[in-house]
Structures are given as C-alpha cells and as structure tokens.
Amino acid sequence: RTAEAALERDWNAHIHALRATFDQILKRLGDVLSARDELNRHFAKVQVSDLKAVRMEVLEDSQLVTWIRRLAAYEPGGLFEHDSQRESALVNFRTKLQGNPQVRYADLFTLGFTVVGADDRAHTYHDFRQIESHGTTVTIKVLFNLLLLKSQLKRDDCQVPFFLDEIQILDPANRHAILDTARKLGFIAITAA
C-alpha cells in the first residue's frame, strides 16, 4: 500500500508539472492573441491602398491546441483510476509526440491577413508573398514590421532609423501611410528610389 501511495504521489507531481507547462504554453498563445489585437487596432487607423480594412489573423491548429487545453485542465485523479476522457487526452497527445517529439509555437498557429477591398469582399492571405498588389504587399509588410518593432521597444524617447528601397513603386497613399506611421511611431525612414 505504501508503494502504491508513493507511485500515486509521483504520478500526481508529474502531471502537475505537465499541467504547468501546458498552462504556460496557453499563456504565451494568449500573448500572441493580445499582440494581434494591438496590431489590428493600429492597422484600423492607417489607410492602405484602397482597402477598407486590414486585419491580422491568428489561426490556431484546432487539434493540437484543443489537446493542450485539455491537458492544461487535466485533473489526474488516482493513478489506478480509469477515466476514458483523461486517458484519451493523454493517448492522443502521446501519439502526436511520438510522430514529432518537438512541438514549436509555430506548430500551434499560423498567421494570416484578411483584407477587405473597396468592393467589400474579404480575402484572407496566409503569407506575405502577395497581398493584393505588389505595392499593397510592401506597404503591409513595412507597417506590420514597424508596429511589431515598436511593440518591442521599451522606450518612447528614441528614434530608430529604417531603410526602404524602391519607394517609388508605392502609390502616394501607401507612401504617405508608411512615412506618416513611421513618424508617429518614432522611426526615421531612410528611403531610396
């Protein structure tokens, strides 16, 4: 009986440590969602091309994140108790880890952008390669990076230079959006044509 109690204590300690790890993963995922919301608030204030809206999307891997949520809330019970839901969560996640023993944050979600055009039609893009036109893609990339960098700077009293080549390919509205946003955020745009 003493050996069984010791095993159960070890089991519960192990599960507690795993739960804490999964809880931290979910908190970091929450940080990504908060950053998305902040970037979207900034994008709502900037006119890009003739687009009515630009929103960053965080598309979770529903299967993997669901397992992590279940395991973060996992209540171990007794080592020798039988609970099919708990066992299912462990078996599914163990199978995933056996196929790929390393889970990266990049496995938990993908980033995309949804743009609403002048025609009120929404289009979602899952990478930065081509969002609408080349000029729109460049503008969104630059604004995204400026906003992301600004969120990482801990000081408001410094100005950071950045270089933007081939600015002549941007239409006047996009050029203005980048230069005006850069100035407001404390960046110094160095441009070339």
Coordinates of N, CA and C in Angstrom, one line a residue:
R1 N 0.8 -1.2 0.0 CA 0.0 0.0 0.0 C 0.9 1.3 0.0
T2 N 2.0 1.2 0.7 CA 2.9 2.4 0.8 C 3.5 2.6 -0.6
A3 N 3.9 1.6 -1.3 CA 4.5 1.7 -2.6 C 3.5 2.3 -3.6
E4 N 2.2 1.9 -3.4 CA 1.1 2.4 -4.3 C 0.9 3.9 -4.0
A5 N 0.9 4.3 -2.8 CA 0.8 5.7 -2.4 C 2.0 6.6 -2.9
A6 N 3.2 6.0 -2.9 CA 4.4 6.7 -3.4 C 4.3 6.9 -4.9
L7 N 3.8 5.8 -5.6 CA 3.7 5.9 -7.0 C 2.6 7.0 -7.4
E8 N 1.5 7.0 -6.6 CA 0.5 8.0 -6.9 C 1.0 9.4 -6.7
R9 N 1.8 9.6 -5.6 CA 2.3 11.0 -5.4 C 3.2 11.4 -6.5
D10 N 4.1 10.4 -7.0 CA 5.0 10.7 -8.1 C 4.2 11.1 -9.4
W11 N 3.2 10.3 -9.6 CA 2.3 10.5 -10.8 C 1.7 11.8 -10.7
N12 N 1.1 12.2 -9.6 CA 0.4 13.5 -9.5 C 1.4 14.6 -9.6
A13 N 2.6 14.5 -9.1 CA 3.6 15.5 -9.2 C 4.0 15.7 -10.7
H14 N 4.2 14.6 -11.4 CA 4.5 14.6 -12.8 C 3.4 15.3 -13.6
I15 N 2.2 14.9 -13.4 CA 1.0 15.6 -14.1 C 0.9 17.0 -13.7
H16 N 1.2 17.4 -12.5 CA 1.1 18.8 -12.1 C 2.2 19.6 -12.9
A17 N 3.4 19.1 -13.0 CA 4.4 19.8 -13.8 C 4.0 19.9 -15.2
L18 N 3.4 18.8 -15.8 CA 3.0 18.9 -17.2 C 1.9 20.0 -17.4
R19 N 0.9 20.0 -16.4 CA -0.1 21.0 -16.5 C 0.4 22.4 -16.5
A20 N 1.4 22.6 -15.6 CA 2.0 23.9 -15.5 C 2.7 24.3 -16.8
T21 N 3.3 23.4 -17.5 CA 4.0 23.6 -18.8 C 2.9 24.0 -19.8
F22 N 1.8 23.2 -19.9 CA 0.8 23.4 -20.9 C 0.1 24.8 -20.6
D23 N -0.1 25.1 -19.3 CA -0.6 26.4 -18.9 C 0.2 27.5 -19.4
Q24 N 1.5 27.4 -19.3 CA 2.5 28.4 -19.8 C 2.4 28.6 -21.3
I25 N 2.2 27.5 -22.0 CA 2.1 27.5 -23.5 C 0.8 28.3 -23.8
L26 N -0.3 28.0 -23.1 CA -1.5 28.7 -23.4 C -1.4 30.2 -23.1
K27 N -0.7 30.5 -22.0 CA -0.4 32.0 -21.7 C 0.3 32.6 -22.8
R28 N 1.4 32.0 -23.4 CA 2.2 32.6 -24.5 C 1.3 32.7 -25.7
L29 N 0.4 31.7 -26.0 CA -0.5 31.8 -27.1 C -1.5 33.0 -26.9
G30 N -1.9 33.2 -25.6 CA -2.7 34.4 -25.3 C -1.9 35.7 -25.6
D31 N -0.6 35.7 -25.3 CA 0.2 36.9 -25.7 C 0.2 37.2 -27.2
V32 N 0.2 36.1 -28.0 CA 0.2 36.2 -29.4 C -1.2 36.9 -29.8
L33 N -2.3 36.4 -29.2 CA -3.6 36.9 -29.5 C -3.7 38.4 -29.1
S34 N -3.1 38.7 -27.9 CA -3.1 40.1 -27.5 C -2.3 41.0 -28.5
A35 N -1.2 40.5 -28.9 CA -0.4 41.3 -29.9 C -1.2 41.4 -31.2
R36 N -1.9 40.4 -31.6 CA -2.7 40.5 -32.8 C -3.8 41.6 -32.6
D37 N -4.4 41.7 -31.5 CA -5.4 42.7 -31.2 C -4.8 44.1 -31.3
E38 N -3.6 44.2 -30.7 CA -3.0 45.5 -30.7 C -2.6 46.0 -32.1
L39 N -2.0 45.0 -32.9 CA -1.7 45.3 -34.3 C -2.9 45.7 -35.1
N40 N -4.0 45.0 -34.8 CA -5.2 45.3 -35.6 C -5.8 46.7 -35.2
R41 N -5.6 47.1 -34.0 CA -6.1 48.4 -33.6 C -5.3 49.5 -34.4
H42 N -4.0 49.2 -34.5 CA -3.1 50.2 -35.2 C -3.5 50.1 -36.7
F43 N -3.6 49.0 -37.3 CA -4.0 48.8 -38.7 C -5.3 49.5 -39.0
A44 N -6.2 49.6 -38.1 CA -7.5 50.2 -38.3 C -7.4 51.7 -38.5
K45 N -6.3 52.3 -38.0 CA -6.0 53.8 -38.1 C -5.3 54.2 -39.3
V46 N -4.8 53.2 -40.1 CA -3.9 53.5 -41.3 C -4.7 53.1 -42.6
Q47 N -4.7 54.0 -43.5 CA -5.2 53.7 -44.8 C -4.2 53.0 -45.7
V48 N -4.4 51.8 -46.1 CA -3.5 51.1 -47.0 C -4.3 50.9 -48.4
S49 N -3.6 51.5 -49.4 CA -4.2 51.4 -50.8 C -5.7 51.9 -50.7
D50 N -6.5 51.1 -51.4 CA -8.0 51.4 -51.3 C -8.7 50.4 -50.5
L51 N -8.0 49.8 -49.6 CA -8.6 48.7 -48.7 C -9.4 49.4 -47.6
K52 N -10.6 48.8 -47.4 CA -11.4 49.3 -46.3 C -10.9 48.8 -44.9
A53 N -10.3 47.6 -44.9 CA -9.8 47.1 -43.6 C -8.6 46.1 -43.9
V54 N -7.7 46.1 -42.9 CA -6.6 45.1 -42.9 C -6.6 44.5 -41.5
R55 N -6.7 43.2 -41.4 CA -6.7 42.6 -40.1 C -5.7 41.4 -40.1
M56 N -4.9 41.3 -39.0 CA -4.1 40.1 -38.9 C -4.9 39.0 -38.2
E57 N -4.8 37.8 -38.6 CA -5.5 36.7 -38.1 C -4.5 35.7 -37.5
V58 N -4.9 35.1 -36.4 CA -4.2 34.0 -35.8 C -5.1 32.8 -35.9
L59 N -4.7 31.8 -36.7 CA -5.5 30.6 -37.0 C -4.8 29.5 -36.2
E60 N -5.5 29.1 -35.1 CA -4.9 28.0 -34.2 C -5.1 26.7 -34.9
D61 N -4.1 25.8 -34.7 CA -4.2 24.4 -35.0 C -5.2 23.8 -34.0
S62 N -6.4 23.6 -34.5 CA -7.5 23.3 -33.5 C -7.2 22.0 -32.8
Q63 N -6.7 21.0 -33.5 CA -6.5 19.7 -32.8 C -5.4 19.8 -31.8
L64 N -4.3 20.4 -32.1 CA -3.2 20.5 -31.1 C -3.5 21.4 -30.0
V65 N -4.1 22.5 -30.2 CA -4.4 23.5 -29.2 C -5.5 22.9 -28.3
T66 N -6.5 22.2 -28.9 CA -7.5 21.6 -28.1 C -6.9 20.6 -27.1
W67 N -6.0 19.7 -27.6 CA -5.3 18.8 -26.7 C -4.5 19.5 -25.6
I68 N -3.9 20.6 -25.9 CA -3.1 21.3 -24.9 C -4.0 21.9 -23.9
R69 N -5.2 22.4 -24.3 CA -6.2 23.0 -23.4 C -6.7 21.9 -22.4
R70 N -7.0 20.7 -23.0 CA -7.5 19.6 -22.2 C -6.4 19.2 -21.2
L71 N -5.2 19.1 -21.6 CA -4.1 18.7 -20.7 C -3.8 19.8 -19.6
A72 N -3.9 21.0 -20.0 CA -3.7 22.1 -19.0 C -4.8 22.1 -17.9
A73 N -6.0 21.6 -18.2 CA -7.0 21.5 -17.3 C -7.1 20.1 -16.7
Y74 N -6.2 19.2 -17.0 CA -6.2 17.8 -16.6 C -6.2 17.6 -15.1
E75 N -7.1 16.9 -14.6 CA -7.1 16.5 -13.2 C -6.8 15.0 -13.1
P76 N -5.6 14.7 -12.5 CA -5.2 13.3 -12.6 C -6.0 12.3 -11.9
G77 N -6.7 12.6 -10.8 CA -7.4 11.6 -10.1 C -6.4 10.6 -9.5
G78 N -6.8 9.4 -9.3 CA -5.8 8.4 -8.8 C -5.1 7.7 -9.9
L79 N -3.9 7.3 -9.6 CA -3.1 6.6 -10.6 C -3.8 5.4 -11.2
F80 N -4.5 4.7 -10.4 CA -5.1 3.5 -10.8 C -6.6 3.6 -11.1
E81 N -7.1 4.8 -11.2 CA -8.5 5.1 -11.6 C -8.6 5.0 -13.1
H82 N -9.8 4.7 -13.6 CA -10.0 4.6 -15.0 C -10.9 5.8 -15.4
D83 N -10.5 6.7 -16.3 CA -11.3 7.8 -16.8 C -11.0 7.8 -18.3
S84 N -12.0 7.5 -19.1 CA -11.7 7.4 -20.6 C -11.4 8.8 -21.2
Q85 N -12.0 9.9 -20.7 CA -11.7 11.2 -21.3 C -10.2 11.6 -21.0
R86 N -9.8 11.4 -19.8 CA -8.4 11.7 -19.4 C -7.4 10.8 -20.2
E87 N -7.7 9.5 -20.3 CA -6.9 8.6 -21.0 C -6.8 9.0 -22.5
S88 N -7.9 9.4 -23.0 CA -8.0 9.8 -24.5 C -7.1 11.0 -24.7
A89 N -7.2 12.0 -23.8 CA -6.3 13.2 -24.0 C -4.8 12.8 -24.0
L90 N -4.5 12.0 -23.0 CA -3.1 11.6 -22.9 C -2.6 10.7 -24.1
V91 N -3.5 9.8 -24.6 CA -3.1 8.9 -25.7 C -3.0 9.7 -27.0
N92 N -3.9 10.7 -27.2 CA -3.8 11.5 -28.4 C -2.6 12.3 -28.5
F93 N -2.3 12.9 -27.3 CA -1.1 13.8 -27.3 C 0.2 13.0 -27.4
R94 N 0.2 11.8 -26.7 CA 1.4 10.9 -26.8 C 1.6 10.5 -28.3
T95 N 0.5 10.2 -29.0 CA 0.6 9.8 -30.4 C 1.2 10.9 -31.2
K96 N 0.8 12.1 -31.0 CA 1.3 13.3 -31.7 C 2.8 13.5 -31.4
L97 N 3.2 13.3 -30.1 CA 4.6 13.5 -29.8 C 5.5 12.3 -30.3
Q98 N 4.9 11.2 -30.4 CA 5.7 10.1 -31.0 C 6.0 10.3 -32.5
G99 N 5.0 10.9 -33.2 CA 5.3 11.3 -34.6 C 6.2 12.4 -34.8
N100 N 6.2 13.4 -33.8 CA 7.1 14.5 -33.9 C 7.3 14.9 -32.4
P101 N 8.5 14.6 -31.8 CA 8.7 14.8 -30.4 C 8.9 16.2 -30.0
Q102 N 8.9 17.1 -30.9 CA 9.1 18.5 -30.6 C 7.9 19.3 -31.1
V103 N 7.3 20.1 -30.2 CA 6.2 21.0 -30.6 C 6.7 22.4 -30.5
R104 N 6.7 23.1 -31.6 CA 7.1 24.5 -31.6 C 5.9 25.4 -31.5
Y105 N 6.1 26.6 -31.0 CA 5.0 27.6 -31.0 C 4.4 27.7 -32.4
A106 N 5.3 27.7 -33.4 CA 4.8 27.8 -34.8 C 3.9 26.7 -35.2
D107 N 3.9 25.6 -34.5 CA 3.0 24.5 -34.8 C 1.6 24.7 -34.3
L108 N 1.5 25.7 -33.3 CA 0.2 25.9 -32.7 C -0.7 26.8 -33.5
F109 N -0.1 27.6 -34.4 CA -1.0 28.6 -35.1 C -0.2 29.0 -36.4
T110 N -1.0 29.6 -37.3 CA -0.4 30.3 -38.4 C -1.0 31.7 -38.4
L111 N -0.2 32.6 -39.0 CA -0.6 34.0 -39.1 C -1.1 34.2 -40.5
G112 N -2.1 35.0 -40.7 CA -2.7 35.4 -42.0 C -3.1 36.8 -41.9
F113 N -3.5 37.3 -43.1 CA -4.1 38.7 -43.1 C -5.4 38.6 -43.9
T114 N -6.4 39.3 -43.3 CA -7.6 39.4 -44.1 C -7.7 40.9 -44.5
V115 N -8.0 41.1 -45.7 CA -8.2 42.5 -46.2 C -9.6 42.6 -46.8
V116 N -10.2 43.7 -46.6 CA -11.5 44.0 -47.2 C -11.3 45.1 -48.2
G117 N -11.6 44.8 -49.4 CA -11.4 45.7 -50.5 C -12.5 46.7 -50.7
A118 N -12.3 47.6 -51.6 CA -13.3 48.7 -51.9 C -14.6 48.1 -52.2
D119 N -14.6 46.8 -52.8 CA -15.9 46.2 -53.1 C -16.5 45.4 -52.0
D120 N -16.0 45.6 -50.8 CA -16.5 45.0 -49.5 C -16.3 43.5 -49.5
R121 N -15.5 42.9 -50.4 CA -15.2 41.5 -50.4 C -13.9 41.3 -49.5
A122 N -14.0 40.3 -48.7 CA -12.8 39.9 -47.8 C -12.0 38.8 -48.4
H123 N -10.7 39.0 -48.4 CA -9.8 38.0 -48.9 C -8.8 37.7 -47.7
T124 N -8.5 36.4 -47.5 CA -7.5 36.0 -46.5 C -6.3 35.5 -47.2
Y125 N -5.1 36.0 -46.7 CA -3.9 35.5 -47.2 C -3.1 34.9 -46.1
H126 N -2.4 33.8 -46.4 CA -1.7 33.0 -45.3 C -0.3 33.3 -45.3
D127 N 0.2 34.2 -46.1 CA 1.6 34.6 -46.0 C 1.7 36.0 -46.6
F128 N 2.9 36.5 -46.6 CA 3.2 37.9 -47.1 C 3.6 37.9 -48.6
R129 N 3.6 36.8 -49.2 CA 4.1 36.8 -50.6 C 3.4 37.8 -51.5
Q130 N 2.1 37.7 -51.5 CA 1.3 38.6 -52.4 C -0.1 38.9 -51.8
I131 N -0.2 40.1 -51.3 CA -1.5 40.6 -50.7 C -2.0 41.6 -51.7
E132 N -3.0 41.3 -52.4 CA -3.5 42.3 -53.4 C -2.4 42.6 -54.4
S133 N -1.9 43.8 -54.5 CA -0.9 44.2 -55.5 C 0.5 44.2 -54.8
H134 N 1.5 44.4 -55.6 CA 2.9 44.4 -55.0 C 3.1 45.6 -54.0
G135 N 2.5 46.7 -54.4 CA 2.6 47.9 -53.6 C 1.9 47.8 -52.3
T136 N 0.7 47.1 -52.3 CA 0.0 46.8 -51.1 C 0.7 45.9 -50.2
T137 N 1.3 44.8 -50.8 CA 2.1 43.9 -50.1 C 3.3 44.5 -49.3
V138 N 4.0 45.4 -50.1 CA 5.1 46.1 -49.5 C 4.7 46.9 -48.3
T139 N 3.6 47.7 -48.5 CA 3.1 48.6 -47.5 C 2.7 47.8 -46.2
I140 N 2.0 46.7 -46.4 CA 1.5 45.9 -45.2 C 2.7 45.3 -44.5
K141 N 3.7 44.8 -45.3 CA 4.9 44.3 -44.7 C 5.7 45.3 -43.8
V142 N 5.9 46.5 -44.4 CA 6.6 47.6 -43.7 C 5.8 48.0 -42.5
L143 N 4.5 48.2 -42.6 CA 3.7 48.7 -41.4 C 3.7 47.6 -40.4
F144 N 3.5 46.3 -40.8 CA 3.5 45.2 -39.8 C 4.8 45.2 -39.0
N145 N 5.9 45.3 -39.7 CA 7.2 45.3 -39.0 C 7.5 46.5 -38.2
L146 N 7.0 47.7 -38.6 CA 7.2 48.9 -37.8 C 6.4 48.7 -36.5
L147 N 5.1 48.3 -36.6 CA 4.2 48.1 -35.5 C 4.8 47.1 -34.5
L148 N 5.3 46.0 -35.1 CA 5.8 44.9 -34.3 C 7.1 45.4 -33.5
L149 N 8.0 46.1 -34.2 CA 9.2 46.6 -33.6 C 8.9 47.6 -32.5
K150 N 7.9 48.5 -32.8 CA 7.5 49.5 -31.8 C 7.0 48.8 -30.5
S151 N 6.2 47.7 -30.7 CA 5.7 47.0 -29.5 C 6.8 46.4 -28.7
Q152 N 8.0 46.1 -29.3 CA 9.1 45.5 -28.6 C 10.0 46.6 -27.9
L153 N 9.9 47.8 -28.4 CA 10.8 48.9 -27.8 C 10.2 49.3 -26.4
K154 N 11.1 49.3 -25.5 CA 10.6 49.7 -24.1 C 10.7 51.2 -23.8
R155 N 11.3 51.9 -24.8 CA 11.4 53.3 -24.5 C 10.7 54.1 -25.6
D156 N 10.1 55.2 -25.2 CA 9.5 56.1 -26.2 C 10.3 57.3 -26.6
D157 N 11.5 57.4 -26.0 CA 12.3 58.6 -26.2 C 13.4 58.4 -27.2
C158 N 13.3 57.3 -28.0 CA 14.4 57.1 -29.0 C 13.7 57.0 -30.4
Q159 N 14.5 57.3 -31.4 CA 14.1 57.2 -32.8 C 15.0 56.2 -33.5
V160 N 14.3 55.3 -34.2 CA 15.0 54.2 -34.8 C 15.0 54.4 -36.3
P161 N 16.1 54.4 -37.0 CA 16.1 54.5 -38.5 C 15.8 53.2 -39.1
F162 N 15.1 53.2 -40.3 CA 15.0 52.0 -41.1 C 15.1 52.4 -42.6
F163 N 15.5 51.5 -43.4 CA 15.7 51.8 -44.8 C 14.6 51.1 -45.7
L164 N 14.1 51.9 -46.6 CA 13.1 51.4 -47.5 C 13.5 51.7 -48.9
D165 N 13.9 50.7 -49.7 CA 14.3 50.9 -51.0 C 13.1 50.8 -52.0
E166 N 13.3 51.4 -53.1 CA 12.3 51.4 -54.2 C 11.0 52.0 -53.8
I167 N 11.0 53.1 -53.0 CA 9.8 53.7 -52.5 C 8.9 54.2 -53.7
Q168 N 9.5 54.4 -54.8 CA 8.8 54.9 -56.0 C 7.7 53.9 -56.5
I169 N 7.8 52.7 -56.1 CA 6.8 51.7 -56.6 C 5.5 51.9 -55.9
L170 N 5.5 52.6 -54.7 CA 4.3 52.7 -53.9 C 3.5 53.9 -54.4
D171 N 2.2 53.7 -54.4 CA 1.4 54.9 -54.8 C 1.4 55.9 -53.7
P172 N 1.0 57.1 -54.0 CA 1.1 58.2 -53.0 C 0.4 57.9 -51.7
A173 N -0.7 57.2 -51.7 CA -1.4 56.9 -50.5 C -0.6 55.9 -49.6
N174 N 0.0 54.9 -50.2 CA 0.8 54.0 -49.5 C 2.1 54.6 -49.0
R175 N 2.7 55.4 -49.8 CA 3.9 56.1 -49.4 C 3.6 57.0 -48.1
H176 N 2.5 57.7 -48.2 CA 2.1 58.6 -47.1 C 1.8 57.7 -45.8
A177 N 1.1 56.6 -46.0 CA 0.8 55.7 -44.9 C 2.0 55.2 -44.2
I178 N 3.0 54.8 -44.9 CA 4.3 54.3 -44.3 C 5.0 55.5 -43.6
L179 N 5.2 56.6 -44.3 CA 6.0 57.7 -43.8 C 5.3 58.3 -42.6
D180 N 4.0 58.5 -42.6 CA 3.3 59.1 -41.5 C 3.3 58.2 -40.3
T181 N 3.0 56.9 -40.5 CA 3.0 56.0 -39.4 C 4.4 55.9 -38.8
A182 N 5.4 55.8 -39.6 CA 6.8 55.7 -39.1 C 7.1 56.9 -38.2
R183 N 6.7 58.1 -38.7 CA 7.0 59.3 -37.9 C 6.2 59.3 -36.6
K184 N 5.0 58.9 -36.6 CA 4.2 58.8 -35.4 C 4.7 57.8 -34.4
L185 N 5.3 56.7 -34.9 CA 5.8 55.6 -34.0 C 7.3 55.9 -33.6
G186 N 7.9 56.9 -34.1 CA 9.3 57.3 -33.7 C 10.4 56.6 -34.6
F187 N 10.0 56.3 -35.8 CA 11.0 55.7 -36.7 C 11.4 56.8 -37.7
I188 N 12.7 56.7 -38.1 CA 13.2 57.6 -39.1 C 13.3 56.8 -40.4
A189 N 12.5 57.2 -41.4 CA 12.5 56.5 -42.7 C 13.6 57.0 -43.6
I190 N 14.5 56.2 -44.0 CA 15.5 56.5 -45.0 C 15.1 55.7 -46.3
T191 N 14.8 56.5 -47.3 CA 14.3 55.9 -48.5 C 15.2 56.1 -49.7
A192 N 15.0 55.3 -50.7 CA 15.7 55.4 -51.9 C 14.8 55.0 -53.1
A193 N 15.1 55.6 -54.2 CA 14.3 55.2 -55.4 C 15.2 54.7 -56.5

